[in-house]
Short mmCIF file of C-alpha atoms and ligand atoms in Angstrom, two decimals:
data_model
loop_
_atom_site.label_atom_id
_atom_site.label_comp_id
_atom_site.label_asym_id
_atom_site.label_seq_id
_atom_site.Cartn_x
_atom_site.Cartn_y
_atom_site.Cartn_z
CA MET A 188 0.00 0.00 0.00
CA PRO A 189 1.30 3.47 -0.84
CA THR A 190 1.98 5.93 1.95
CA THR A 191 -0.49 8.77 1.50
CA ALA A 192 0.11 12.47 2.03
CA PRO A 193 -1.70 15.66 1.01
CA LEU A 194 1.49 16.86 -0.67
CA VAL A 195 4.76 15.23 -1.70
CA ILE A 196 7.72 17.56 -2.18
CA ILE A 197 10.57 16.10 -4.20
CA GLY A 198 13.91 17.57 -3.08
CA GLY A 199 14.99 18.78 0.34
CA GLY A 200 17.21 21.72 -0.60
CA GLN A 201 16.26 25.33 0.06
CA ALA A 202 13.36 25.15 -2.43
CA GLY A 203 11.90 21.99 -0.88
CA LEU A 204 12.36 23.26 2.67
CA ALA A 205 10.78 26.65 1.91
CA THR A 206 7.89 24.84 0.23
CA ALA A 207 7.45 22.55 3.24
CA HIS A 208 7.39 25.54 5.59
CA THR A 209 4.84 27.33 3.41
CA ALA A 210 2.69 24.20 3.09
CA ARG A 211 2.57 23.90 6.90
CA SER A 212 1.43 27.52 7.15
CA LEU A 213 -1.38 26.70 4.69
CA GLY A 214 -2.55 23.69 6.67
CA LEU A 215 -0.85 20.84 4.79
CA ALA A 216 1.37 18.16 6.32
CA PRO A 217 3.77 17.36 3.46
CA ILE A 218 6.23 14.53 3.00
CA VAL A 219 9.60 15.67 1.65
CA LEU A 220 11.60 13.07 -0.29
CA GLU A 221 15.31 13.86 -0.55
CA ALA A 222 17.79 11.71 -2.46
CA ALA A 223 20.84 12.67 -0.38
CA GLU A 224 21.49 11.84 3.26
CA GLN A 225 21.47 15.51 4.26
CA THR A 226 19.11 18.41 3.70
CA ALA A 227 21.34 21.14 2.35
CA GLY A 228 20.62 20.74 -1.37
CA SER A 229 23.54 21.28 -3.71
CA TRP A 230 25.36 23.69 -1.42
CA PRO A 231 27.91 21.12 -0.05
CA HIS A 232 29.01 20.49 -3.66
CA TYR A 233 29.69 24.12 -4.64
CA TYR A 234 33.29 25.38 -4.70
CA ASP A 235 35.14 26.01 -1.45
CA SER A 236 35.45 29.81 -1.68
CA LEU A 237 31.79 30.45 -2.62
CA THR A 238 30.19 33.25 -0.65
CA LEU A 239 26.58 34.34 -1.12
CA PHE A 240 25.92 37.20 -3.49
CA SER A 241 23.09 38.45 -1.25
CA PRO A 242 23.60 39.61 2.35
CA ALA A 243 22.50 37.42 5.26
CA ARG A 244 19.46 39.60 5.99
CA ARG A 245 18.16 38.87 2.47
CA SER A 246 19.16 35.19 2.38
CA ALA A 247 16.92 33.65 5.01
CA LEU A 248 14.08 31.22 4.43
CA PRO A 249 10.73 31.99 6.10
CA GLY A 250 10.63 31.75 9.87
CA THR A 251 14.35 31.56 10.71
CA ALA A 252 16.82 34.45 10.42
CA PHE A 253 20.27 33.76 9.00
CA PRO A 254 22.72 33.89 11.93
CA GLY A 255 25.66 36.32 12.08
CA ASP A 256 26.13 39.82 10.71
CA PRO A 257 22.93 40.70 8.78
CA ASP A 258 24.96 42.75 6.28
CA GLY A 259 27.65 40.09 5.83
CA TYR A 260 27.81 37.66 2.90
CA PRO A 261 27.71 34.12 4.32
CA ALA A 262 30.16 31.46 3.11
CA ARG A 263 29.13 28.16 1.53
CA ASP A 264 29.54 26.15 4.73
CA GLU A 265 27.44 28.65 6.68
CA VAL A 266 24.62 28.07 4.17
CA VAL A 267 24.99 24.30 4.61
CA ALA A 268 24.79 24.71 8.40
CA TYR A 269 21.82 27.07 8.12
CA LEU A 270 19.82 24.73 5.86
CA THR A 271 20.64 21.68 8.00
CA ASP A 272 19.44 23.48 11.10
CA TYR A 273 16.38 24.83 9.24
CA ALA A 274 15.33 21.32 8.23
CA ALA A 275 15.80 20.02 11.77
CA ARG A 276 13.48 22.72 13.14
CA LEU A 277 10.86 22.26 10.44
CA ASP A 278 7.67 20.53 11.48
CA ALA A 279 7.64 18.27 8.42
CA ASP A 280 8.13 14.62 7.55
CA ILE A 281 11.48 14.73 5.73
CA ARG A 282 12.80 11.44 4.40
CA THR A 283 16.43 11.52 3.32
CA GLY A 284 17.95 8.74 1.23
CA HIS A 285 14.77 8.67 -0.88
CA ARG A 286 15.56 9.26 -4.55
CA VAL A 287 12.42 9.63 -6.64
CA THR A 288 12.69 7.71 -9.89
CA GLU A 289 9.21 8.19 -11.29
CA VAL A 290 5.99 10.09 -10.79
CA VAL A 291 2.91 8.57 -12.41
CA ALA A 292 -0.79 9.35 -12.47
CA ALA A 293 -2.58 7.47 -9.68
CA PRO A 294 -4.61 4.49 -10.93
CA ASP A 295 -8.29 4.94 -11.76
CA GLY A 296 -10.53 4.44 -8.76
CA SER A 297 -8.08 6.05 -6.33
CA ARG A 298 -8.63 9.59 -5.12
CA GLY A 299 -6.74 10.86 -8.12
CA GLY A 300 -3.47 12.69 -8.13
CA PHE A 301 -0.08 11.04 -8.29
CA GLU A 302 2.02 8.11 -7.23
CA VAL A 303 5.61 8.95 -6.47
CA VAL A 304 8.01 6.02 -6.70
CA THR A 305 11.45 5.91 -5.07
CA ALA A 306 14.61 4.00 -6.01
CA GLY A 307 14.01 1.81 -2.95
CA GLY A 308 10.60 0.79 -4.33
CA GLU A 309 8.46 2.79 -1.89
CA VAL A 310 5.33 4.44 -3.26
CA PHE A 311 3.78 7.68 -1.99
CA ALA A 312 0.31 8.74 -3.13
CA ALA A 313 -0.70 12.40 -3.09
CA PRO A 314 -3.11 14.75 -4.85
CA LEU A 315 -0.35 17.36 -5.00
CA VAL A 316 3.31 17.05 -6.00
CA ILE A 317 5.90 19.80 -6.06
CA ALA A 318 9.21 19.20 -7.78
CA ALA A 319 11.91 21.14 -5.92
CA THR A 320 14.84 19.25 -7.38
CA GLY A 321 16.83 22.35 -8.31
CA GLY A 322 17.24 24.45 -11.41
CA PHE A 323 20.94 23.65 -11.23
CA SER A 324 20.98 19.87 -10.95
CA ARG A 325 22.00 18.94 -14.51
CA PRO A 326 25.26 20.55 -15.70
CA HIS A 327 24.95 21.86 -19.26
CA ARG A 328 27.92 20.84 -21.44
CA PRO A 329 27.66 22.50 -24.86
CA ASP A 330 28.82 20.64 -27.93
CA LEU A 331 31.84 22.83 -28.78
CA PRO A 332 33.73 22.11 -32.04
CA GLY A 333 36.80 19.97 -31.29
CA LEU A 334 36.03 19.48 -27.60
CA ASP A 335 35.61 15.71 -28.01
CA GLY A 336 39.17 15.33 -29.33
CA PHE A 337 40.79 17.72 -26.83
CA PRO A 338 43.49 15.74 -24.96
CA GLY A 339 43.69 18.14 -21.99
CA THR A 340 41.42 18.43 -18.97
CA VAL A 341 37.76 19.30 -19.58
CA LEU A 342 35.57 20.00 -16.59
CA HIS A 343 32.32 21.75 -15.74
CA SER A 344 32.17 24.47 -13.09
CA CYS A 345 30.17 22.01 -10.94
CA ASP A 346 33.39 19.94 -10.65
CA TYR A 347 35.57 22.90 -9.63
CA ARG A 348 36.51 23.08 -5.95
CA ARG A 349 39.75 25.06 -5.42
CA PRO A 350 42.61 26.61 -7.43
CA GLY A 351 45.49 24.36 -6.23
CA PRO A 352 45.35 21.69 -8.98
CA PHE A 353 45.46 24.38 -11.71
CA ARG A 354 48.71 26.05 -10.59
CA GLY A 355 50.88 27.11 -13.56
CA ARG A 356 48.43 25.81 -16.17
CA ARG A 357 46.88 27.50 -19.21
CA VAL A 358 43.13 27.59 -18.58
CA VAL A 359 40.26 28.72 -20.81
CA ILE A 360 36.96 29.26 -19.02
CA VAL A 361 33.88 29.23 -21.24
CA GLY A 362 31.00 31.40 -20.01
CA GLY A 363 30.32 34.92 -18.79
CA GLY A 364 28.07 34.46 -15.76
CA ASN A 365 28.71 34.79 -12.03
CA SER A 366 30.37 31.37 -11.67
CA ALA A 367 32.61 31.89 -14.71
CA VAL A 368 33.87 35.23 -13.48
CA GLN A 369 34.29 34.20 -9.83
CA ILE A 370 36.25 31.08 -10.78
CA ALA A 371 38.35 33.00 -13.34
CA ILE A 372 39.32 35.62 -10.75
CA GLU A 373 40.25 32.94 -8.22
CA LEU A 374 42.25 30.86 -10.73
CA ALA A 375 44.03 33.92 -12.14
CA GLY A 376 46.01 34.02 -8.89
CA VAL A 377 47.77 30.75 -9.76
CA ALA A 378 47.20 30.11 -13.49
CA ASP A 379 47.14 31.83 -16.89
CA VAL A 380 43.40 32.30 -17.42
CA THR A 381 41.22 33.52 -20.29
CA LEU A 382 37.47 33.93 -20.12
CA ALA A 383 35.93 33.07 -23.49
CA THR A 384 32.47 34.63 -23.83
CA ARG A 385 29.93 35.04 -26.62
CA HIS A 386 28.99 38.57 -25.46
CA PRO A 387 30.92 41.27 -23.62
CA LEU A 388 30.64 40.77 -19.83
CA ARG A 389 27.80 42.62 -18.12
CA PHE A 390 28.23 43.72 -14.52
CA MET A 391 25.69 44.82 -11.96
CA ALA A 392 26.92 46.87 -9.00
CA GLN A 393 26.79 44.82 -5.81
CA ARG A 394 26.00 47.99 -3.84
CA LEU A 395 24.37 51.28 -4.82
CA LEU A 396 24.60 54.28 -2.46
CA GLY A 397 25.90 51.88 0.19
CA VAL A 398 22.89 49.56 -0.07
CA ASP A 399 23.09 46.01 -1.50
CA MET A 400 21.57 45.67 -4.98
CA HIS A 401 19.35 42.80 -3.81
CA ILE A 402 17.71 45.19 -1.37
CA TRP A 403 17.16 47.75 -4.17
CA LEU A 404 15.70 45.11 -6.46
CA ARG A 405 13.32 44.06 -3.76
CA ARG A 406 12.35 47.61 -2.80
CA THR A 407 11.64 48.58 -6.37
CA GLY A 408 9.76 45.34 -7.05
CA LEU A 409 12.04 44.67 -10.05
CA ASP A 410 13.10 41.24 -8.84
CA THR A 411 9.56 39.87 -8.69
CA ALA A 412 8.37 41.44 -11.93
CA GLY A 413 8.46 39.02 -14.86
CA TRP A 414 8.53 41.96 -17.30
CA ALA A 415 11.84 43.10 -15.77
CA ARG A 416 13.70 40.07 -17.14
CA PRO A 417 14.88 41.74 -20.39
CA LEU A 418 15.80 44.83 -18.38
CA LEU A 419 17.95 42.86 -15.94
CA THR A 420 19.48 40.40 -18.38
CA GLY A 421 19.57 42.38 -21.62
CA GLY A 422 18.49 39.05 -23.13
CA LYS A 423 22.03 37.80 -22.53
CA GLY A 424 21.98 35.95 -19.25
CA THR A 425 22.08 37.05 -15.66
CA PRO A 426 24.55 39.91 -15.04
CA VAL A 427 27.60 39.43 -12.84
CA MET A 428 27.30 40.98 -9.37
CA ASP A 429 30.46 42.98 -8.70
CA THR A 430 31.82 45.41 -6.14
CA GLY A 431 34.18 46.70 -8.84
CA THR A 432 37.06 44.32 -8.17
CA TYR A 433 36.09 41.85 -10.93
CA ARG A 434 35.75 44.60 -13.52
CA ASP A 435 39.13 46.06 -12.51
CA ALA A 436 40.91 42.68 -12.63
CA ILE A 437 39.52 41.90 -16.08
CA ALA A 438 40.34 45.41 -17.35
CA ALA A 439 43.91 44.79 -16.15
CA GLY A 440 44.00 41.54 -18.16
CA ASN A 441 44.23 39.07 -15.27
CA PRO A 442 42.11 37.16 -16.08
CA ASP A 443 42.02 37.99 -19.73
CA ARG A 444 38.66 38.08 -21.58
CA ARG A 445 38.23 37.26 -25.28
CA PRO A 446 35.39 36.56 -27.71
CA MET A 447 34.45 32.88 -27.83
CA PHE A 448 36.96 30.69 -29.69
CA THR A 449 35.91 29.14 -32.98
CA ARG A 450 37.17 25.61 -32.26
CA LEU A 451 39.66 23.36 -30.54
CA GLU A 452 42.18 21.47 -32.68
CA GLY A 453 44.05 18.82 -30.76
CA ASP A 454 45.48 20.57 -27.71
CA GLN A 455 45.15 24.01 -29.32
CA VAL A 456 42.44 26.63 -29.09
CA VAL A 457 41.73 28.61 -32.26
CA TRP A 458 40.62 32.15 -31.38
CA SER A 459 38.18 34.18 -33.48
CA ASP A 460 41.07 36.26 -34.94
CA GLY A 461 42.70 33.05 -36.22
CA THR A 462 45.49 32.90 -33.63
CA ARG A 463 46.02 29.59 -31.90
CA GLU A 464 47.76 28.37 -28.78
CA HIS A 465 48.16 25.36 -26.52
CA VAL A 466 45.78 25.08 -23.57
CA ASP A 467 45.84 22.64 -20.66
CA VAL A 468 42.31 23.02 -19.31
CA VAL A 469 38.89 23.93 -20.70
CA LEU A 470 36.49 24.74 -17.87
CA LEU A 471 32.83 24.95 -18.89
CA ALA A 472 30.95 27.48 -16.78
CA THR A 473 28.00 27.07 -19.08
CA GLY A 474 25.17 26.70 -16.64
CA TYR A 475 22.69 24.04 -15.71
CA ARG A 476 19.30 22.63 -16.64
CA PRO A 477 16.66 21.37 -14.23
CA GLY A 478 16.83 17.63 -13.51
CA VAL A 479 13.20 16.52 -13.79
CA ASP A 480 13.51 13.25 -15.72
CA HIS A 481 11.33 11.52 -13.15
CA LEU A 482 8.37 13.53 -14.52
CA THR A 483 8.78 12.29 -18.10
CA GLY A 484 5.99 9.73 -17.92
CA LEU A 485 3.49 12.36 -16.82
CA GLY A 486 3.71 14.29 -20.07
CA ALA A 487 4.62 17.35 -18.02
CA LEU A 488 7.81 18.20 -19.95
CA ASP A 489 8.46 19.77 -23.33
CA GLU A 490 10.54 18.25 -26.14
CA ASP A 491 13.75 19.50 -24.45
CA GLY A 492 12.79 17.80 -21.20
CA GLN A 493 11.98 21.11 -19.50
CA PRO A 494 8.85 21.70 -17.39
CA ARG A 495 5.82 23.15 -19.14
CA HIS A 496 4.64 25.63 -16.55
CA ARG A 497 3.46 29.13 -15.86
CA GLY A 498 4.92 30.68 -12.70
CA GLY A 499 5.70 27.18 -11.39
CA VAL A 500 2.26 25.67 -11.98
CA SER A 501 2.18 22.82 -14.50
CA LEU A 502 0.35 23.66 -17.72
CA THR A 503 -0.40 20.01 -18.41
CA ARG A 504 -0.97 18.28 -15.04
CA PRO A 505 -3.40 19.62 -12.42
CA GLY A 506 -1.87 19.30 -8.94
CA LEU A 507 1.75 19.46 -10.16
CA GLY A 508 4.01 22.41 -9.35
CA TYR A 509 7.65 23.48 -9.31
CA VAL A 510 9.69 25.61 -6.94
CA GLY A 511 13.29 26.71 -7.46
CA LEU A 512 13.48 26.94 -11.25
CA GLU A 513 15.64 29.74 -12.62
CA TRP A 514 13.43 32.67 -13.66
CA GLN A 515 10.37 30.69 -12.61
CA ARG A 516 8.65 34.00 -11.80
CA SER A 517 11.43 36.46 -11.22
CA PHE A 518 15.12 37.32 -10.95
CA ALA A 519 15.09 35.93 -7.40
CA SER A 520 13.24 32.65 -8.14
CA ALA A 521 16.18 30.25 -7.83
CA THR A 522 17.81 32.07 -4.93
CA LEU A 523 17.53 31.78 -1.17
CA ARG A 524 15.74 35.10 -0.87
CA GLY A 525 13.21 34.47 -3.65
CA VAL A 526 12.19 30.88 -3.21
CA ALA A 527 9.62 31.30 -0.43
CA ALA A 528 7.52 33.82 -2.39
CA ASP A 529 7.39 31.36 -5.27
CA ALA A 530 6.44 28.49 -2.95
CA ARG A 531 3.50 30.55 -1.64
CA HIS A 532 2.46 31.51 -5.16
CA VAL A 533 2.51 27.92 -6.41
CA LEU A 534 0.71 26.47 -3.39
CA THR A 535 -2.02 29.13 -3.52
CA ARG A 536 -2.55 28.44 -7.22
CA LEU A 537 -2.73 24.70 -6.59
CA ARG A 538 -5.25 25.30 -3.79
CA LYS A 539 -7.40 27.30 -6.21
CA GLU A 540 -7.16 24.47 -8.75
CA MET A 541 -8.29 21.96 -6.11
CA ARG A 542 -11.22 24.11 -5.00
CA THR A 543 -12.35 24.67 -8.58
CA ALA A 544 -12.27 20.89 -9.07
CA GLY A 545 -14.34 20.46 -5.87
CA ARG A 546 -11.56 18.55 -4.08
CA ALA A 547 -10.52 18.85 -0.44
CA TRP A 548 -7.35 20.83 0.28
CA THR A 549 -6.32 18.85 3.36
CA PRO A 550 -7.14 15.18 2.81
CA SER A 551 -6.69 13.10 5.95
CA ARG A 552 -3.55 10.94 6.02
P1 LIG B 736 19.36 22.22 -4.91
O1 LIG B 736 20.18 22.93 -3.92
O2 LIG B 736 20.02 21.66 -6.11
O3 LIG B 736 18.55 21.09 -4.14
C1 LIG B 736 17.76 20.15 -4.83
C2 LIG B 736 17.67 18.91 -3.98
O4 LIG B 736 16.84 17.97 -4.64
C3 LIG B 736 19.01 18.24 -3.73
O5 LIG B 736 19.20 18.06 -2.35
C4 LIG B 736 18.90 16.91 -4.48
O6 LIG B 736 19.58 15.86 -3.81
C5 LIG B 736 17.40 16.68 -4.47
N1 LIG B 736 16.97 15.85 -5.59
C6 LIG B 736 17.27 16.00 -6.90
N2 LIG B 736 16.67 15.05 -7.63
C7 LIG B 736 15.97 14.28 -6.75
C8 LIG B 736 15.14 13.13 -6.89
N3 LIG B 736 14.91 12.58 -8.09
N4 LIG B 736 14.57 12.60 -5.78
C9 LIG B 736 14.78 13.15 -4.55
N5 LIG B 736 15.58 14.24 -4.37
C10 LIG B 736 16.15 14.79 -5.45
N6 LIG B 736 21.71 31.49 -4.71
C11 LIG B 736 21.73 32.46 -3.78
O7 LIG B 736 20.68 32.79 -3.21
N7 LIG B 736 22.90 33.08 -3.45
C12 LIG B 736 24.08 32.70 -4.00
O8 LIG B 736 25.10 33.30 -3.69
C13 LIG B 736 24.10 31.64 -4.96
N8 LIG B 736 25.27 31.21 -5.49
C14 LIG B 736 25.24 30.15 -6.36
C15 LIG B 736 26.45 29.67 -6.87
C16 LIG B 736 26.48 28.59 -7.72
C17 LIG B 736 27.80 28.06 -8.22
C18 LIG B 736 25.27 28.00 -8.13
C19 LIG B 736 25.25 26.83 -9.08
C20 LIG B 736 24.06 28.48 -7.64
C21 LIG B 736 24.02 29.56 -6.75
N9 LIG B 736 22.82 30.05 -6.22
C22 LIG B 736 22.85 31.06 -5.31
C23 LIG B 736 21.53 29.58 -6.73
C24 LIG B 736 20.73 28.65 -5.80
O9 LIG B 736 20.44 29.30 -4.59
C25 LIG B 736 21.43 27.33 -5.51
O10 LIG B 736 21.69 26.66 -6.72
C26 LIG B 736 20.60 26.38 -4.62
O11 LIG B 736 21.35 25.22 -4.35
C27 LIG B 736 19.28 25.99 -5.26
O12 LIG B 736 18.49 25.33 -4.29
P2 LIG B 736 17.36 24.27 -4.70
O13 LIG B 736 16.77 23.75 -3.46
O14 LIG B 736 16.46 24.88 -5.71
O15 LIG B 736 18.19 23.15 -5.47
#
């Protein structure tokens, strides 16, 4: 017999935890299924020197302040500790070591909704499912000309931890986002580094008139306005948050920045001006895609395997939602400070769907 719940949340990172907290405040007792043995999402796997780009006061999940200096920028391990503690305090049934392999429509004759199947063979039945498996769970590795035959080291930014192993090496970093620039700056201290980007880098001031940009974005409402996306991204990806030090370092040529190379030939990179040189390492800071393969059988994904949704509510499956996708509703959607607002939005929409369909919001367990 399946274990029943009013809501199953898949993923116990910040998105899943914020959703669980919000669900409790709306009267639901969710089950959270998390593949890993801890409840800190992908944070333990990010690089050692990572510090948050938003200050502690703007990086808390609902109900629990981020400890320490409210205007400080917490380090990776502080985020891990915060999320671990947050999960422990949460009044929710969180089951770690439960990887979801498949979500299917519940059989006819049941109360409808979904059956969520885990790798261990357990089945959970629920009228509502929210996928909070992270907008960053599947590293995107573009098919660059010559990359397959490159004899040097190729790695994705998700595999990068610290600069030591790159000392003295010639490194080309592909990408112009926050991770690309942060890693390039760090590596430039020990290696010969070039950032290869399709567009010139775009920076956003970390602070304006002494106030963090995330606080401005929130005050002006720009970070929750879908229409602001072209304004904030220029259609060319999320801008790089910078206090001025990144821009200065790149202007000084360490790291160096060049237009994207045309191809790799053996161990050489061929630049757009035709010059070529030996490189040791190609580091792809080319972003991520959501990992939602377990929803394939539901017909909830498009031809690229991405969720069909509006604002996190499935366009094809009543009762199915998402929290934590990049630009799900706003600039802040896939960040610590934005995820709770999205969780509330999605759950309220799902509640409306249920009421319209004449179904109870809080089925007994
Ligand atoms: P994740 O942290 O990826 O958590 C998803 C969880 O779902 C994981 O625990 C995973 O084990 C689980 N899961 C996945 N598949 C399954 C399955 N099938 N069954 C069960 N469980 C599953 N945001 C900020 O606010 N500030 C920052 O400074 C910041 N810096 C970032 C730096 C980098 C390099 C990256 C990549 C992202 C950064 N972000 C930052 C963005 C975002 O906050 C993080 O990516 C964060 O980890 C996203 O949380 P999440 O809960 O949505 O996803």
